[in-house]
Amino acid sequence: MYDGFTYAFVHGGHEVAADQGAMPARLAKVLQALPPFEAP
């Protein structure tokens, strides 16, 4: 995906990462549960 995001999730000492265009459904649910990103 051109100009997409790569997300890294860290919890309990474990880290997983996924590209925006290949986000597994389980990680998409985690991303949806987080507060929205806001510019400073």
mmCIF file of the C-alpha atoms, coordinates in Angstrom:
data_MODEL
# 
_entry.id   MODEL 
# 
loop_
_atom_site.group_PDB 
_atom_site.id 
_atom_site.type_symbol 
_atom_site.label_atom_id 
_atom_site.label_alt_id 
_atom_site.label_comp_id 
_atom_site.label_asym_id 
_atom_site.label_entity_id 
_atom_site.label_seq_id 
_atom_site.pdbx_PDB_ins_code 
_atom_site.Cartn_x 
_atom_site.Cartn_y 
_atom_site.Cartn_z 
_atom_site.occupancy 
_atom_site.B_iso_or_equiv 
_atom_site.pdbx_formal_charge 
_atom_site.auth_seq_id 
_atom_site.auth_comp_id 
_atom_site.auth_asym_id 
_atom_site.auth_atom_id 
_atom_site.pdbx_PDB_model_num 
ATOM 1  C CA . MET A 1 1  ? 0.000   0.000  0.000  1.00 0.00 ? 1  MET A CA 1 
ATOM 2  C CA . TYR A 1 2  ? 1.503   3.296  -1.072 1.00 0.00 ? 2  TYR A CA 1 
ATOM 3  C CA . ASP A 1 3  ? 1.595   5.905  1.699  1.00 0.00 ? 3  ASP A CA 1 
ATOM 4  C CA . GLY A 1 4  ? -0.025  3.607  4.246  1.00 0.00 ? 4  GLY A CA 1 
ATOM 5  C CA . PHE A 1 5  ? 0.706   3.048  7.922  1.00 0.00 ? 5  PHE A CA 1 
ATOM 6  C CA . THR A 1 6  ? 2.538   0.284  9.726  1.00 0.00 ? 6  THR A CA 1 
ATOM 7  C CA . TYR A 1 7  ? 1.218   -0.298 13.227 1.00 0.00 ? 7  TYR A CA 1 
ATOM 8  C CA . ALA A 1 8  ? 3.098   -1.879 16.136 1.00 0.00 ? 8  ALA A CA 1 
ATOM 9  C CA . PHE A 1 9  ? 1.217   -3.141 19.173 1.00 0.00 ? 9  PHE A CA 1 
ATOM 10 C CA . VAL A 1 10 ? 3.012   -3.880 22.457 1.00 0.00 ? 10 VAL A CA 1 
ATOM 11 C CA . HIS A 1 11 ? 1.367   -5.605 25.406 1.00 0.00 ? 11 HIS A CA 1 
ATOM 12 C CA . GLY A 1 12 ? 2.696   -7.756 28.208 1.00 0.00 ? 12 GLY A CA 1 
ATOM 13 C CA . GLY A 1 13 ? 6.223   -7.783 26.804 1.00 0.00 ? 13 GLY A CA 1 
ATOM 14 C CA . HIS A 1 14 ? 5.100   -8.963 23.336 1.00 0.00 ? 14 HIS A CA 1 
ATOM 15 C CA . GLU A 1 15 ? 5.128   -6.900 20.148 1.00 0.00 ? 15 GLU A CA 1 
ATOM 16 C CA . VAL A 1 16 ? 3.391   -7.500 16.831 1.00 0.00 ? 16 VAL A CA 1 
ATOM 17 C CA . ALA A 1 17 ? 3.325   -5.288 13.753 1.00 0.00 ? 17 ALA A CA 1 
ATOM 18 C CA . ALA A 1 18 ? 1.125   -5.129 10.657 1.00 0.00 ? 18 ALA A CA 1 
ATOM 19 C CA . ASP A 1 19 ? 0.779   -2.956 7.588  1.00 0.00 ? 19 ASP A CA 1 
ATOM 20 C CA . GLN A 1 20 ? -2.472  -1.074 7.144  1.00 0.00 ? 20 GLN A CA 1 
ATOM 21 C CA . GLY A 1 21 ? -3.299  -2.990 3.964  1.00 0.00 ? 21 GLY A CA 1 
ATOM 22 C CA . ALA A 1 22 ? -2.695  -6.410 5.553  1.00 0.00 ? 22 ALA A CA 1 
ATOM 23 C CA . MET A 1 23 ? -4.122  -5.910 9.044  1.00 0.00 ? 23 MET A CA 1 
ATOM 24 C CA . PRO A 1 24 ? -5.438  -9.190 10.511 1.00 0.00 ? 24 PRO A CA 1 
ATOM 25 C CA . ALA A 1 25 ? -9.009  -8.933 11.827 1.00 0.00 ? 25 ALA A CA 1 
ATOM 26 C CA . ARG A 1 26 ? -7.881  -9.454 15.428 1.00 0.00 ? 26 ARG A CA 1 
ATOM 27 C CA . LEU A 1 27 ? -5.456  -6.530 15.251 1.00 0.00 ? 27 LEU A CA 1 
ATOM 28 C CA . ALA A 1 28 ? -8.031  -4.358 13.466 1.00 0.00 ? 28 ALA A CA 1 
ATOM 29 C CA . LYS A 1 29 ? -10.289 -4.790 16.505 1.00 0.00 ? 29 LYS A CA 1 
ATOM 30 C CA . VAL A 1 30 ? -7.445  -3.664 18.789 1.00 0.00 ? 30 VAL A CA 1 
ATOM 31 C CA . LEU A 1 31 ? -6.817  -0.617 16.601 1.00 0.00 ? 31 LEU A CA 1 
ATOM 32 C CA . GLN A 1 32 ? -10.532 0.298  16.657 1.00 0.00 ? 32 GLN A CA 1 
ATOM 33 C CA . ALA A 1 33 ? -10.557 0.122  20.468 1.00 0.00 ? 33 ALA A CA 1 
ATOM 34 C CA . LEU A 1 34 ? -7.758  2.683  20.815 1.00 0.00 ? 34 LEU A CA 1 
ATOM 35 C CA . PRO A 1 35 ? -8.483  6.412  21.090 1.00 0.00 ? 35 PRO A CA 1 
ATOM 36 C CA . PRO A 1 36 ? -8.172  8.346  17.804 1.00 0.00 ? 36 PRO A CA 1 
ATOM 37 C CA . PHE A 1 37 ? -4.833  9.786  16.790 1.00 0.00 ? 37 PHE A CA 1 
ATOM 38 C CA . GLU A 1 38 ? -4.706  13.575 17.030 1.00 0.00 ? 38 GLU A CA 1 
ATOM 39 C CA . ALA A 1 39 ? -2.163  16.020 15.702 1.00 0.00 ? 39 ALA A CA 1 
ATOM 40 C CA . PRO A 1 40 ? -0.278  17.918 18.427 1.00 0.00 ? 40 PRO A CA 1 
# 
